[in-house]
Coordinates of C-alpha atoms in Angstrom, one line a residue:
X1 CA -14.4 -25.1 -1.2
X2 CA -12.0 -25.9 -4.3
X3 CA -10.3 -23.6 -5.9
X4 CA -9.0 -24.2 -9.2
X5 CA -6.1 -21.9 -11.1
X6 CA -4.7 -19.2 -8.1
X7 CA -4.1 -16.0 -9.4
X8 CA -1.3 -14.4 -10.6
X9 CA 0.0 -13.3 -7.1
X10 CA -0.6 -16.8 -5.8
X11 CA 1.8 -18.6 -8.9
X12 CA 4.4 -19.5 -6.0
X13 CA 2.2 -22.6 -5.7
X14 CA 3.9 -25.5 -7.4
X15 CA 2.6 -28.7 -5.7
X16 CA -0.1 -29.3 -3.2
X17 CA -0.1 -32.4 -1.1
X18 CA -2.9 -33.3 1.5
X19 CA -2.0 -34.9 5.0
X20 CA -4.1 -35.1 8.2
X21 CA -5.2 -32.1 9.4
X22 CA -5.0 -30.3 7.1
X23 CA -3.6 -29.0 3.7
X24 CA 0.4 -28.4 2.8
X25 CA 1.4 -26.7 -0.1
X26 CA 5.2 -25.8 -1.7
X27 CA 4.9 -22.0 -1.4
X28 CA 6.1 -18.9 1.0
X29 CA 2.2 -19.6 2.7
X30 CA -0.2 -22.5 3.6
X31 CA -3.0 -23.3 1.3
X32 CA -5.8 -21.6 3.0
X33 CA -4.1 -18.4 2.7
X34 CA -3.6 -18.7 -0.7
X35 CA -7.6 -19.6 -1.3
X36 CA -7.9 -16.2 0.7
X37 CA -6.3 -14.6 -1.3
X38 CA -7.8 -16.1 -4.0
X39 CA -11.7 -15.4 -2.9
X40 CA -9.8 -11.6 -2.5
X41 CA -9.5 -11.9 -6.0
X42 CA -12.8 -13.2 -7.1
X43 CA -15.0 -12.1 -5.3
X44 CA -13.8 -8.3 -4.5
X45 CA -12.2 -8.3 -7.6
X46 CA -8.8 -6.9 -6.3
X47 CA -6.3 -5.7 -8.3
X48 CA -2.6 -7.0 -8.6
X49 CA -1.2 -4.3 -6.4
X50 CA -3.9 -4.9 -3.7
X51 CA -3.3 -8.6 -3.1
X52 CA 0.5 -8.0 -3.0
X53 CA -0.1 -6.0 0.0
X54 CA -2.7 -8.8 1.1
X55 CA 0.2 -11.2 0.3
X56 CA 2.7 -9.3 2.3
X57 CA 0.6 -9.2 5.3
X58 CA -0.1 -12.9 5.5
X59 CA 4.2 -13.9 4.8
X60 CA 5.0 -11.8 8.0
X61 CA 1.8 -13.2 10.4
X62 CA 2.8 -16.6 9.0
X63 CA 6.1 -16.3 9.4
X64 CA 5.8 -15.0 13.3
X65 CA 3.7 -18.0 13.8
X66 CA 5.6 -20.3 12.0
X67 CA 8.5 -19.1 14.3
X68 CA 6.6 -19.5 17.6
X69 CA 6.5 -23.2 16.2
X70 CA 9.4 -24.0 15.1
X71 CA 8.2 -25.3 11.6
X72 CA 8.2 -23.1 8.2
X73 CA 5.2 -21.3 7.1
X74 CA 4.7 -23.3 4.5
X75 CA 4.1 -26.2 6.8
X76 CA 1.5 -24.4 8.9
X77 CA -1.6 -26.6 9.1
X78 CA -5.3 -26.1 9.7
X79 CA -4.8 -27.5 13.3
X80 CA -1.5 -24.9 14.0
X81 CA -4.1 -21.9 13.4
X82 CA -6.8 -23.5 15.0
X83 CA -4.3 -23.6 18.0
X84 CA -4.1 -19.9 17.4
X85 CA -6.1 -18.5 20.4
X86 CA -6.6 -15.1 21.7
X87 CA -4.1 -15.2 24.1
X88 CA -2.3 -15.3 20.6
X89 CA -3.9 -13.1 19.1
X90 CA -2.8 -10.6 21.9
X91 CA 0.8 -11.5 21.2
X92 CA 0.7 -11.1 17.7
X93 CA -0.7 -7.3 18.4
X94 CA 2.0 -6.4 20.8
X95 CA 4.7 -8.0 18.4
X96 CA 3.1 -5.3 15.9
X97 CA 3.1 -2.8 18.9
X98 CA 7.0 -3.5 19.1
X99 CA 7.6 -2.4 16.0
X100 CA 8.2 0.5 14.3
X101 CA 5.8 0.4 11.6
X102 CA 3.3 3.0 10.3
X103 CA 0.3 3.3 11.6
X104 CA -1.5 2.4 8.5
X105 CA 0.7 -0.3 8.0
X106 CA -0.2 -1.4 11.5
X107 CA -4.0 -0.9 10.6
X108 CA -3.9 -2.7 7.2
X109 CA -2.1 -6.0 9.2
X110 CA -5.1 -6.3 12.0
X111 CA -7.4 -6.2 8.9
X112 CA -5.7 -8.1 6.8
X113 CA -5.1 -10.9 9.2
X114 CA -8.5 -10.8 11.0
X115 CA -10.5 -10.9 7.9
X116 CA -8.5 -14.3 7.1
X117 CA -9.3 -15.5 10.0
X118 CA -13.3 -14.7 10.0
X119 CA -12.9 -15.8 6.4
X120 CA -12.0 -19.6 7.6
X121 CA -14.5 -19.5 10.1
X122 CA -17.3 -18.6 7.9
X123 CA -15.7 -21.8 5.6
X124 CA -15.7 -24.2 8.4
X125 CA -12.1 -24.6 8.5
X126 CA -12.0 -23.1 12.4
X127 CA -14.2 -23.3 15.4
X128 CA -13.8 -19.8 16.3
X129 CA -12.4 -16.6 15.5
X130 CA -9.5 -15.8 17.5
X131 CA -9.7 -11.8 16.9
X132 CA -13.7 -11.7 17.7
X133 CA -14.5 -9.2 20.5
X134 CA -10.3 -7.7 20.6
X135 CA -10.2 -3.8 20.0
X136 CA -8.7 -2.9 16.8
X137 CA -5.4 -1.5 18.3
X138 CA -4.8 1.8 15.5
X139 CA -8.1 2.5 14.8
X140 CA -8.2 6.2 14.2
X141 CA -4.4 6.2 13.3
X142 CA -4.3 5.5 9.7
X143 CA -5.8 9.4 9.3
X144 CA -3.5 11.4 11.4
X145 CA -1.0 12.1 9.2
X146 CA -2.2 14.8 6.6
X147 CA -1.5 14.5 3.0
X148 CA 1.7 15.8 1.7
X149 CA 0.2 18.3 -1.3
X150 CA 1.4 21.1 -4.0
X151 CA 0.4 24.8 -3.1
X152 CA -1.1 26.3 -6.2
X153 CA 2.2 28.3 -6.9
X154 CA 4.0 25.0 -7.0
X155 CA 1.4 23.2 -9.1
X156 CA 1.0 25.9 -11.5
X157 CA 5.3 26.1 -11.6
X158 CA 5.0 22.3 -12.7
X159 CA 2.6 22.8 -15.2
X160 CA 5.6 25.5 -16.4
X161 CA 8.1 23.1 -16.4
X162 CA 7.2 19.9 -17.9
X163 CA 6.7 22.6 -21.0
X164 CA 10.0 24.5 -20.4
X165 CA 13.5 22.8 -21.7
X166 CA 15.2 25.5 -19.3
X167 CA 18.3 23.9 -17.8
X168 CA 18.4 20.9 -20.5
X169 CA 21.7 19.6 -22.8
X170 CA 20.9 19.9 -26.2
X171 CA 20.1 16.6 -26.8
X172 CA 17.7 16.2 -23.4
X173 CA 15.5 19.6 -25.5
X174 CA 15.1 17.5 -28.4
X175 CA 13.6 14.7 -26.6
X176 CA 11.7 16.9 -24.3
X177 CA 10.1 18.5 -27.5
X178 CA 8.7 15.4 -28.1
X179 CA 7.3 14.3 -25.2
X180 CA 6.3 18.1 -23.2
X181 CA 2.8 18.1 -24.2
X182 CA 2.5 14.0 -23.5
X183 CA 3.8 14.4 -20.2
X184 CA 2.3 17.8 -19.7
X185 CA -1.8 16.1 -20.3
X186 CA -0.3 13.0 -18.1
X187 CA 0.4 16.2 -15.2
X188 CA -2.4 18.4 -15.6
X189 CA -4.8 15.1 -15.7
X190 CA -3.6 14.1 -12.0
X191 CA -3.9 17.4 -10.9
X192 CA -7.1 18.5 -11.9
X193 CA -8.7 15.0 -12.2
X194 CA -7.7 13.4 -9.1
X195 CA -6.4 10.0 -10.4
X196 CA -4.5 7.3 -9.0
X197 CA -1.4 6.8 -11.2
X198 CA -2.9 3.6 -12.5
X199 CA -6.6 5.4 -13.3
X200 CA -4.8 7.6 -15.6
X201 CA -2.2 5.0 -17.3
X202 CA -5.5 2.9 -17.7
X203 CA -7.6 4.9 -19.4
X204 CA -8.7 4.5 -23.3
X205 CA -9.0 6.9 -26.2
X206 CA -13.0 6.2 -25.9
X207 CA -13.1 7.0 -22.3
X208 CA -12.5 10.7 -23.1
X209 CA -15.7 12.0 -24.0
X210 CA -14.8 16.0 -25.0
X211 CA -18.0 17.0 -26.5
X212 CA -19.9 16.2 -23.1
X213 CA -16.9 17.1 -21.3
X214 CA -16.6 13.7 -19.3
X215 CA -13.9 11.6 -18.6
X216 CA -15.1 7.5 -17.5
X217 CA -12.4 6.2 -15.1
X218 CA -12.2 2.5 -13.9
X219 CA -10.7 2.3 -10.2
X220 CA -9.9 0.0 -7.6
X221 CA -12.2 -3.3 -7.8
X222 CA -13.3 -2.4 -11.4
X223 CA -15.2 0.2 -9.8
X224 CA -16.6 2.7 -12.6
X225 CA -16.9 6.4 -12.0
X226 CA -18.0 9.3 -14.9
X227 CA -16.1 12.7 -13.7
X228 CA -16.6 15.8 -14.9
X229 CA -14.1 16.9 -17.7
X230 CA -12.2 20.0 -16.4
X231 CA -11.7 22.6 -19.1
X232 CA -7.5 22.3 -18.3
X233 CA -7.8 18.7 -18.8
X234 CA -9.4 19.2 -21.9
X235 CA -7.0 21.6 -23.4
X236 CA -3.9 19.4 -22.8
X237 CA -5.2 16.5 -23.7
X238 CA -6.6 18.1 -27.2
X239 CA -2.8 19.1 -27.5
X240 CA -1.2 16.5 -27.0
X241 CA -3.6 14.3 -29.1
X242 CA -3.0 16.9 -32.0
X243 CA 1.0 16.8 -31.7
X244 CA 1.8 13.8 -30.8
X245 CA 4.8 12.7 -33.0
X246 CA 5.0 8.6 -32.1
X247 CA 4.9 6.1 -34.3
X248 CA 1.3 5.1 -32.6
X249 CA -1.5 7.6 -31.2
X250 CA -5.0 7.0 -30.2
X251 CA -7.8 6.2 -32.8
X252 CA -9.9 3.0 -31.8
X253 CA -12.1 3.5 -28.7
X254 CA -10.4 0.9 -26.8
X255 CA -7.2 1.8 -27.7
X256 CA -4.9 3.1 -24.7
X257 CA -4.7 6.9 -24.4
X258 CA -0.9 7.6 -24.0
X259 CA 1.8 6.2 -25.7
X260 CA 5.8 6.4 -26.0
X261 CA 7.9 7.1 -28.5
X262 CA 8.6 3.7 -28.9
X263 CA 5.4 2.8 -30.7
X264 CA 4.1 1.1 -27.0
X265 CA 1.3 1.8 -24.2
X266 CA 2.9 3.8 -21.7
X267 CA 3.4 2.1 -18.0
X268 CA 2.5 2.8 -15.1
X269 CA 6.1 2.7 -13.8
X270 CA 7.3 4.6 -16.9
X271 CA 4.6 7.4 -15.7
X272 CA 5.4 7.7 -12.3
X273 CA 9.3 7.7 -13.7
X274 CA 8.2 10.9 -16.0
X275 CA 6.0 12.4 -13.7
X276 CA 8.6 12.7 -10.8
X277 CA 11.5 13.8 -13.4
X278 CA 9.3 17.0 -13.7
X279 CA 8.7 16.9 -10.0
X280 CA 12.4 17.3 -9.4
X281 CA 12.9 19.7 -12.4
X282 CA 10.2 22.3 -10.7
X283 CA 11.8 21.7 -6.9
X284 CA 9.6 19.4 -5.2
X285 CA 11.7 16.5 -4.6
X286 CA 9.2 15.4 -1.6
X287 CA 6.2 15.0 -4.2
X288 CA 4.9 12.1 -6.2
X289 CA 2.6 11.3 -8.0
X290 CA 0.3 10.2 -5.9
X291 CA 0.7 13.8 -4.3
X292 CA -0.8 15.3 -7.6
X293 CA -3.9 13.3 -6.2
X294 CA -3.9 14.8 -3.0
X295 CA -3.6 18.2 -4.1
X296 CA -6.8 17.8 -6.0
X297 CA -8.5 16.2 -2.8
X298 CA -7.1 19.1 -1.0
X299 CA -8.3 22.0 -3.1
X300 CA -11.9 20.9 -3.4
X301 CA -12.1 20.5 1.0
X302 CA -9.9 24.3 0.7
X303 CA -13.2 25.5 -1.6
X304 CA -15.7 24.0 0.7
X305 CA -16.5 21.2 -1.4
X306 CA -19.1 18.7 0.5
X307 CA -16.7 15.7 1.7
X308 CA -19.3 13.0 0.3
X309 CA -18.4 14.9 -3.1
X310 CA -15.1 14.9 -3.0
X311 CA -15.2 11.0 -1.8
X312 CA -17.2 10.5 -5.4
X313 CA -14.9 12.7 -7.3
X314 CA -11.6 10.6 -5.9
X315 CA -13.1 6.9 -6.0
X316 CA -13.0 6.4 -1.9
X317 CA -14.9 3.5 -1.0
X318 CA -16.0 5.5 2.4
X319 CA -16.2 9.0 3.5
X320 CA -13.7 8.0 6.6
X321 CA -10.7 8.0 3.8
X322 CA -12.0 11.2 2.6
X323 CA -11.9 12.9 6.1
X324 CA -8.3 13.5 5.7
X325 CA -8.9 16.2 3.6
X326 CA -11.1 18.3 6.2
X327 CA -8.0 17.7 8.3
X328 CA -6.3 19.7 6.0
X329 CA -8.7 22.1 4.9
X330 CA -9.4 23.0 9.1
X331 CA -5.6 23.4 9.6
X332 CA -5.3 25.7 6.9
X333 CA -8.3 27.7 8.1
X334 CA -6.7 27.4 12.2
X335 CA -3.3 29.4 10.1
X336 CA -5.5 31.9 8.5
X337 CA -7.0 32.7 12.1
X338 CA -3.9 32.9 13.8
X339 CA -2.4 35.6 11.5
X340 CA -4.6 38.0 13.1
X341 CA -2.6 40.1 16.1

């Protein structure tokens, strides 16, 4: 199969050179895991932040092999991972074993690298898949740890403070004026939405629909979803639409819905730098963004919301991610019960 222009994520390819046995190309990983990477792209339609991950995960396999051979990744060839065998397969997984990585981490590697390897075997490059008929070592892991989450004291005392200028200099109130009810629809959005940091920097002024009360949301793999407005939601974002004092503000359908003072779009690292400014204002130094998230997942399993639900409401692509959220909702019930003497 030929591949023509690599993604963004795959630019480190400069030159490619073919030699016997295979394919060699100038970059930190040999061609055929760069054409993974790139069918990742295509095909699945994977967003930047996914295949950086994907990327990560092949550098440190192709590296350990690399090592074992005494050549650079770069150099690896089609016959160095056809010489991959189980036997090394099996040493890979207790080099991973040896290490003290996250479970998830540890989860997302065996996928990661297994999938590349049933990839080339479906594309003729290899014989046979190393991996086939191994366990996957951390399955059931990834789910053990329960989500870190707000109470509904603490999210209601964020909600407080991204509006309060308590505490501030004089000159930090004057910016905060201009930016609380921004920053407070940014808040109450991930909180009562359930986004992902970059659902809720992506959306568009025409995604906001508040005469039906629906809010379209684009997620991982260009995935669409239609959520239900919530009436919070609606009330900040009306706010903050009505005062918003930048130099730019949301007409067009397709324009984006939050901006900065500056006149530009607002990033998704300049959001996550905002949200967690307010985080550490209100005492919750632990939190993130991404915990607003789980505190909506949270809630709904709390109120007994069916988990297939709650796995629409959030975007998961199966239930299994959303079963973290039972975890917590049947811990918090296990507390309730043992309060009784």
């Amino acid at each position: 199969m030929e591949y023509g222009v690599l993604s963004d994520v795959c630019m480190q390819v400069a030159e490619r050179s073919c030699h016997p046995g295979g394919w060699s190309v100038r970059s930190e990983l040999p061609v055929r895991a760069e054409q993974y990477l790139e069918t990742k792209r295509v095909e699945r339609g994977l967003q930047t932040a996914s295949l950086v991950e994907y990327r990560r995960d092949l550098a440190d396999f192709c590296r350990w092999l690399a090592g074992r051979l005494r050549k650079d990744p770069e150099d690896l060839t089609d016959a160095d991972l056809a010489g991959f065998d189980r036997d090394g397969a099996r040493r890979w997984l207790a080099h991973l074993a040896d290490r003290e990585l996250a479970p998830s981490t540890r989860d997302r590697r065996w996928s990661t690298i297994s999938g590349w390897f049933r990839w080339m075997v479906a594309e003729g490059v290899l014989a046979r898949d190393p991996f086939a008929g191994l366990e996957r070592p951390v399955r059931g892991e990834r789910h053990k740890r329960l989500p870190v989450y707000l109470s509904e004291a603490e999210a209601e005392r964020l909600l407080r403070v991204v509006l309060s200028d308590e505490g501030l200099t004089p000159r930090q109130k004057a910016h905060h004026a201009r930016l609380k009810e921004r920053d407070h629809a940014l808040v109450t959005t991930l909180l009562y939405q359930g986004l992902r940091i970059s659902e809720a920097v992506g959306l568009r002024y025409g995604d906001v629909d508040f005469e039906e009360e629906t809010l379209r949301v684009i997620g991982k793999g260009d995935k669409e979803r239609l959520l239900p407005l919530h009436r919070r939601t609606k009330e900040a974002l009306l706010r903050y639409l009505a005062t918003w004092p930048g130099p730019k503000k949301p007409k067009a359908p397709q324009d984006p819905l939050w901006w900065t003072l500056a006149g530009r779009p607002l990033t998704k690292n300049a959001a996550q730098v905002a949200v967690k400014r307010h985080l550490t204002r209100a005492g919750l130094w632990r939190a993130s963004a991404h915990k607003l998230r789980h505190t909506f997942g949270t809630r709904l399993a709390e109120a007994g919301v069916d988990l297939l639900v709650i796995k629409d409401l959030l975007g998961h692509a199966t239930v299994a991610t959303t079963q973290i959220y039972a975890h917590v909702a049947q811990r918090r019930l296990r507390e309730a019960v043992e309060k009784i003497r």
